[in-house]
XYZ file of C-alpha atoms in Angstrom:
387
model
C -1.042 1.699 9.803
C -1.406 5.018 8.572
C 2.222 5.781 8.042
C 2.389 2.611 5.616
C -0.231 3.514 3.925
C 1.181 6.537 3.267
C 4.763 5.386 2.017
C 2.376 3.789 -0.211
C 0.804 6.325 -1.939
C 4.387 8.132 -2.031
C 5.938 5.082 -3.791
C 2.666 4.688 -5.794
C 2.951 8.068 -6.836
C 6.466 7.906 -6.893
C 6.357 5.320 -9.853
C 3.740 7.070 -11.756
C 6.263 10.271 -11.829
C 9.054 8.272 -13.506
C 6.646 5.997 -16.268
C 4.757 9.132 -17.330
C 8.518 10.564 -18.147
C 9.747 7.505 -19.310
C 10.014 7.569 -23.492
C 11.602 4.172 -24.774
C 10.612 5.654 -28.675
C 12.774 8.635 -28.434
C 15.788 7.529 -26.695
C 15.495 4.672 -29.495
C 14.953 7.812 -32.046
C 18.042 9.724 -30.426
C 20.628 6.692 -30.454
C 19.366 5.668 -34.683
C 20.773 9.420 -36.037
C 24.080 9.248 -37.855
C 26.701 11.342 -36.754
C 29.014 13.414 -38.460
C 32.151 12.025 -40.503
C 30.908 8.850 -41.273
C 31.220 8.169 -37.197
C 27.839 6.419 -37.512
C 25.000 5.708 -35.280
C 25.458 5.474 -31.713
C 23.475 1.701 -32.478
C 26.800 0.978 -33.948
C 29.398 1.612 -31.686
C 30.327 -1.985 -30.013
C 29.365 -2.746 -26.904
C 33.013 -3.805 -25.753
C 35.650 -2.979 -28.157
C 37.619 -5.597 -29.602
C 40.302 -7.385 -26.689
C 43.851 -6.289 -26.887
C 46.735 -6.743 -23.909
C 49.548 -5.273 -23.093
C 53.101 -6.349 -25.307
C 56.225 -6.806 -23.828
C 57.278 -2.863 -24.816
C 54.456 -1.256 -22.778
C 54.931 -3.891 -19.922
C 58.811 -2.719 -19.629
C 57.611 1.004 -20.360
C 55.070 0.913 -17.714
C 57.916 -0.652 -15.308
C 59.998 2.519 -16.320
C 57.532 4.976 -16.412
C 56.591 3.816 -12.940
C 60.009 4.055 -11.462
C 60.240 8.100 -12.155
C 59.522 10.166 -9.088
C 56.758 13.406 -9.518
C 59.353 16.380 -10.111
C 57.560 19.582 -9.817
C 60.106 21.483 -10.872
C 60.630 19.716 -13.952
C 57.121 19.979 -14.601
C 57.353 23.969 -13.758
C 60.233 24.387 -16.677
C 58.238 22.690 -19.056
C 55.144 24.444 -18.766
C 57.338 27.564 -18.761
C 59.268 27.378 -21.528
C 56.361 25.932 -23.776
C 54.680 29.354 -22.911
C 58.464 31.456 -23.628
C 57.355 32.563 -27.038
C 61.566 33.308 -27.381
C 63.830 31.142 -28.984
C 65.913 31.022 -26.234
C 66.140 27.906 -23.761
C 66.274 28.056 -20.071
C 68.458 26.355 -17.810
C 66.955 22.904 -16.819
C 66.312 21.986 -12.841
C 68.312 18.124 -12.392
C 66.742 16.069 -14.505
C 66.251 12.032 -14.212
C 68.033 9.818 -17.255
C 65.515 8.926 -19.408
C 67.686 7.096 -22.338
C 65.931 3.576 -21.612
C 62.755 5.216 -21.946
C 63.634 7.524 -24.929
C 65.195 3.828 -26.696
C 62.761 1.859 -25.782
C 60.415 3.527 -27.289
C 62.231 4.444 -30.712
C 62.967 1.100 -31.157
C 60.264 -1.006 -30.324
C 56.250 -0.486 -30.942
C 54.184 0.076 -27.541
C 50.933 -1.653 -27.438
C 48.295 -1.302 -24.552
C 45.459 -3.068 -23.216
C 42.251 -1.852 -24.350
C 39.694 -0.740 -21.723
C 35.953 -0.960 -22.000
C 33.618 1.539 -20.885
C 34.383 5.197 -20.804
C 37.520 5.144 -18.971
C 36.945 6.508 -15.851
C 38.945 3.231 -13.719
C 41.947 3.326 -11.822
C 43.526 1.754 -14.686
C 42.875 4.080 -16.959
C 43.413 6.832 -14.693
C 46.751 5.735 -13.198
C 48.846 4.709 -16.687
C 47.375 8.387 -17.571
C 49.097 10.078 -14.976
C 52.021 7.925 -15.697
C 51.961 8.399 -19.439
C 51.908 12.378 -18.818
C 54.856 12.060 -16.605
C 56.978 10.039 -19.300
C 55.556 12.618 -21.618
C 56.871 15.776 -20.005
C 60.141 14.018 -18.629
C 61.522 13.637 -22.284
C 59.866 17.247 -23.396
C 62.306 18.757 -20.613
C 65.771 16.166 -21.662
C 64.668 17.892 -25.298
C 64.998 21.043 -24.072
C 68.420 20.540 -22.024
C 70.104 19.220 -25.106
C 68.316 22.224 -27.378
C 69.673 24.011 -25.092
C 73.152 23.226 -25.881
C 72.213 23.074 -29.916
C 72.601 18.924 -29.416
C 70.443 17.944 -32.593
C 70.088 14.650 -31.023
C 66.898 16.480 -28.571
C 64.477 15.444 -31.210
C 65.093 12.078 -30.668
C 63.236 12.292 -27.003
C 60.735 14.595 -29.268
C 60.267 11.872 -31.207
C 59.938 9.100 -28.526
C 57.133 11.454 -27.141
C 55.516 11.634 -30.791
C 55.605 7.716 -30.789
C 54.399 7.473 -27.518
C 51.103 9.505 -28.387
C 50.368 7.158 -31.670
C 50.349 4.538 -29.204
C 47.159 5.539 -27.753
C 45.356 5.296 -31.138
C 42.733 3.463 -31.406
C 41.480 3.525 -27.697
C 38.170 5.253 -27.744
C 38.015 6.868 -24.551
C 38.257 10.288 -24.045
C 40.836 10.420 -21.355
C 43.526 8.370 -23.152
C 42.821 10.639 -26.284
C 43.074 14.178 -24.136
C 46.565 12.820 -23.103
C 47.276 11.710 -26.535
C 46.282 15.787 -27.383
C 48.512 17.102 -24.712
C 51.621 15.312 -25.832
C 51.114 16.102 -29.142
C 51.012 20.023 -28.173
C 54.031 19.364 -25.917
C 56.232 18.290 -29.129
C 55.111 20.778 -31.423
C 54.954 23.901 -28.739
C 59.044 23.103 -28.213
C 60.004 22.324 -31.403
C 60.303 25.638 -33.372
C 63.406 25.926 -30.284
C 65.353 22.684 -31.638
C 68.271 22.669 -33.884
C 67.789 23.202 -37.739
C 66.853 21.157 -39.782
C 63.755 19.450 -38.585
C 63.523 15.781 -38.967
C 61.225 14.391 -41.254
C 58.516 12.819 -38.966
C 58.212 16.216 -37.817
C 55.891 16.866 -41.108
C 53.727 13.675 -39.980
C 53.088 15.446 -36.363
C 51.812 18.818 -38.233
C 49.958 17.236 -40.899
C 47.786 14.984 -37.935
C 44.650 16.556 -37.092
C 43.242 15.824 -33.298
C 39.951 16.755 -33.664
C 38.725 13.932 -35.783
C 40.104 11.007 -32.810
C 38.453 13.538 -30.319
C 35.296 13.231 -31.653
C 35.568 9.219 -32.236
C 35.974 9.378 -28.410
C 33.154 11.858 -28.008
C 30.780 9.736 -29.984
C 31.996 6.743 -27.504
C 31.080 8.142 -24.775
C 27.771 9.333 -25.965
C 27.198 5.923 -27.211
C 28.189 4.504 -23.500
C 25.688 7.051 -21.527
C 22.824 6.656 -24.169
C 23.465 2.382 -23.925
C 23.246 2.578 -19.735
C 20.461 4.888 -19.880
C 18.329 2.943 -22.171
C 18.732 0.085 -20.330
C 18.056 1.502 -16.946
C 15.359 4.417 -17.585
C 14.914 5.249 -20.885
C 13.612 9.087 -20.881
C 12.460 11.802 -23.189
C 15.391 13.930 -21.222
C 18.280 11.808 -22.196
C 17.241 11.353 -25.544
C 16.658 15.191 -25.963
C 20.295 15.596 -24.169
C 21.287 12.767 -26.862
C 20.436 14.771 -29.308
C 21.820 18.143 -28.179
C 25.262 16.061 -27.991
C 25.239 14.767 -31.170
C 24.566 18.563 -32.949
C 27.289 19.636 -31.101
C 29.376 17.141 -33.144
C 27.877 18.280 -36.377
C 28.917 22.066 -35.352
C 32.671 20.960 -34.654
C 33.065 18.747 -38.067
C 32.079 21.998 -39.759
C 33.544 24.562 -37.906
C 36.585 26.022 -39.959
C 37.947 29.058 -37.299
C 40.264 27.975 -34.689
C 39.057 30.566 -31.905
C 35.835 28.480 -31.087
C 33.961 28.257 -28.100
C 31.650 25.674 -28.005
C 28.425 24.548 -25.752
C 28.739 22.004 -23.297
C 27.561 18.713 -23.873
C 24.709 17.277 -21.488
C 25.506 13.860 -21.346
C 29.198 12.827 -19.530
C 31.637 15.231 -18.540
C 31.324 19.389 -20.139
C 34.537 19.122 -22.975
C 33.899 22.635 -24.182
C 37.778 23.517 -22.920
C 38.919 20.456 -24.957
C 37.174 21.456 -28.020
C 38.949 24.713 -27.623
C 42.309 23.704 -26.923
C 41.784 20.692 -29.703
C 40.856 23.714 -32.326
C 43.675 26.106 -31.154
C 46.225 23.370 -31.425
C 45.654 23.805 -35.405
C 46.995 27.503 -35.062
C 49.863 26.230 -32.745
C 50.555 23.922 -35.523
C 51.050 26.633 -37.818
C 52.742 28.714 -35.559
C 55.551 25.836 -35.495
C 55.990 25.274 -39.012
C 56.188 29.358 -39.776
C 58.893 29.898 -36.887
C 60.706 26.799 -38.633
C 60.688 28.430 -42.041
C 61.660 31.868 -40.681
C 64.719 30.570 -38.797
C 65.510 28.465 -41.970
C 65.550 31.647 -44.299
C 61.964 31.021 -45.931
C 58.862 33.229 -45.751
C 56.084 32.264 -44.258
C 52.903 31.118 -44.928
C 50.606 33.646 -44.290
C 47.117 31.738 -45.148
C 45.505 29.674 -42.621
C 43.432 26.652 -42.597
C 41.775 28.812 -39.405
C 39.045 31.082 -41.155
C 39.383 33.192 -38.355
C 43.269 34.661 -38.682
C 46.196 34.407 -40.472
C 49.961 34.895 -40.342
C 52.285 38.018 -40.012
C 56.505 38.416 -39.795
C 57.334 42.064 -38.844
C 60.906 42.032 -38.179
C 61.523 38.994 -35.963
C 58.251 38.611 -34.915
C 55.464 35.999 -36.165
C 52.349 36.576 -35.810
C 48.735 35.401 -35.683
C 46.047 37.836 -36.374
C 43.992 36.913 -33.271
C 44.557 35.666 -30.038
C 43.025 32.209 -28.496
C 43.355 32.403 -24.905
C 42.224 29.132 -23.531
C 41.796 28.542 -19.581
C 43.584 26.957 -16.918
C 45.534 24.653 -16.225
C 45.864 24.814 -19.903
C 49.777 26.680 -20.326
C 49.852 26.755 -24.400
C 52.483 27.875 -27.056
C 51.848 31.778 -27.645
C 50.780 32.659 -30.915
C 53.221 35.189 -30.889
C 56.728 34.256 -31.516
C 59.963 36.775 -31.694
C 62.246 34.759 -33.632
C 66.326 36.073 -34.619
C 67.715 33.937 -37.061
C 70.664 35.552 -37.432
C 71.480 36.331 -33.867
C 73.628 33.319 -31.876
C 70.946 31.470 -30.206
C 73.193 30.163 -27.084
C 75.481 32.712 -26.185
C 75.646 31.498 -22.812
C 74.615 28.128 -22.980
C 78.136 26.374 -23.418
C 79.890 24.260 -20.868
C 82.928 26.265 -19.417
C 85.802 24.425 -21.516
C 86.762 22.125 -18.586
C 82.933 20.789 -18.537
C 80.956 18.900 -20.314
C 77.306 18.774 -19.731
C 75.202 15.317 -19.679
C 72.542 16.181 -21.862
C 69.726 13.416 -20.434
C 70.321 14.803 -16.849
C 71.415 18.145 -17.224
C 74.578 17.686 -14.976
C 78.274 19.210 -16.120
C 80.988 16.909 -15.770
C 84.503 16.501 -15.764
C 85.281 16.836 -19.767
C 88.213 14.619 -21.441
C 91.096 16.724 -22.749
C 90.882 14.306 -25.635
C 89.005 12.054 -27.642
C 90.417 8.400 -27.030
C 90.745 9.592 -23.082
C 89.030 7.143 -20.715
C 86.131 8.407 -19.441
C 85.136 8.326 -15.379
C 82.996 5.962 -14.150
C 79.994 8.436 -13.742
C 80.795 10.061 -16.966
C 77.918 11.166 -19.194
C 78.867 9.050 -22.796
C 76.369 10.161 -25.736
C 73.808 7.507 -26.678
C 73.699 5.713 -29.780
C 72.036 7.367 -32.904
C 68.127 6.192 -32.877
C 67.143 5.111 -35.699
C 64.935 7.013 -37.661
């Protein structure tokens, strides 16, 4: 009898704990404050965002994307040329044909279902990891045909460019990080393609990711602050609330690029996003300025980063401060030693009785002449995409 009367008292007790911390007012107070950039309160996010399915293009692209095995090495040459601050290309390991991909996705728009909640499913998680490995699949068939100054590598650029838009409009966090790291892919390999640089190159640099970043950051706020009103509404999550939302004030009016922010309390720490996110408007930069170089302009030397700016000494571009960011992060240097005038691929080209396949990185047999009927296996170029 004792020993129930004293789970009692604990419980009793227990419950008077949690009520005396319990604050309804200022989680109410924390969740009515309007956040930066006309994002609003977090009263006005929706609940569920509005319904959307998958369209036939993202059913056949998941389908695809599904059917490519994890290649390690592929995903080693990526990372490792994207950090090569050298115009020159390295050899590619065997690559997988990704034409259908790369087609499908300059010729049709992708649509995707829309999750609720913050994103943290299977679903969500798994056409991530499937997205990424589309992603960095085309990124390396870019660099194969760079590597043999094929202009036609900025058509798998541009599939990855169109494949990022796609995630627009999804408000979780996850989907936008990926839609970050693609973005970064493009740009960190594209100073290496052949000159001139299409025009939806220009929409790529002029797109900011910080302002869908914090859309999804307010989301998720919005998510956490909804469950925890519901369930136990205290003065510590509207205080950590708070503390989030301040953060997001401090990023829409941060101007330098080398930022290091504090973590957030509520959902998972993004301080190394914020950081990548602001460093990816230097990268940016860092594109455009090798592009000009190699096309015979000068550079801009202002940047919209308050904290550095632009030098050329020689064949070198440079920025005036470096932004190391933490692993597994692998970005673009900041420091680029460009040669315009030197050959870029001295060694690059097929021996003359070769020709190399382009999408997997293969040499084959080469035809002595044009009208010469190819081998069954033959590589044959793929259609111009349309712009």
């Amino acid at each position: 009898m004792k020993k129930v009367l004293a789970v009692i008292v604990v419980l009793a007790l227990v419950v008077w704990v949690l009520s005396w911390f319990r604050n309804e007012e200022a989680v109410a107070a924390s969740g009515s404050q309007p956040w930066p950039g006309g994002l609003g309160t977090l009263e006005s996010v929706p609940e569920r965002p509005a319904p959307q399915e998958n369209n036939d293009a993202a059913v056949r692209l998941t389908a695809l994307g599904g059917a490519l095995p994890a290649n390690k090495a592929l995903d080693e040459y990526v990372g490792r040329e994207i950090e090569r601050g050298e115009l020159t290309i390295g050899a590619p390991p065997p690559l997988t044909d990704v034409s259908a991909i790369r087609e499908l996705l300059l010729r049709e728009p992708v649509v995707w279902k829309r999750f609720d909640g913050i994103g943290g499913d299977d679903d969500t998680q798994t056409r991530r990891s499937m997205l990424m490995r589309v992603a960095r699949a085309l990124v390396a068939a870019a660099l194969a045909k760079g590597r043999a100054d094929d202009a036609a590598a900025w058509d798998e650029l541009h599939a990855v460019w169109r494949l990022a838009r796609s995630l627009d409009g999804h408000p979780q966090m996850l989907v936008q990080t990926a839609a970050l790291s693609m973005a970064r892919m493009v740009n960190a390999v594209a100073w290496k393609m052949p000159l001139p640089p299409p025009a939806w190159l220009g929409e790529l640099q002029a797109r900011d990711s910080v302002r869908p970043l914090l859309e999804a950051f307010h989301h998720q706020t919005a998510s956490y602050w909804r469950d925890g009103a519901r369930l136990f509404p205290t003065k510590w999550l509207g205080d950590s609330v708070e503390h989030d939302r301040r953060i997001a004030e401090e990023l829409f009016r941060t101007t330098a690029c080398d930022v290091n922010v504090r973590s957030n309390e509520v959902g998972v720490d993004l301080s190394l996003v914020w950081r990548r996110a602001f460093r990816y408007r230097a990268e940016r930069e860092a594109t455009a300025n090798a592009l000009r170089v190699r096309e015979g302009k000068p550079v801009e030397a202002k940047s919209v980063c308050s904290d550095g700016s632009w030098t050329l000494d020689g064949t070198t571009l440079r920025f005036s401060r470096a932004i190391p960011t933490a692993p597994p992060d692998r970005p673009m240097p900041l420091l680029l030693r460009i040669e315009p005038q030197a050959p870029r691929f001295p060694s690059r080209a097929a021996p003359p009785h070769l020709d190399e396949n382009h999408d997997t990185g293969e040499l084959r047999p080469a035809r002595r002449n044009r009208n010469e009927k190819l081998p069954r296996k033959e590589w044959k170029p793929a259609a111009a995409a349309e712009q």
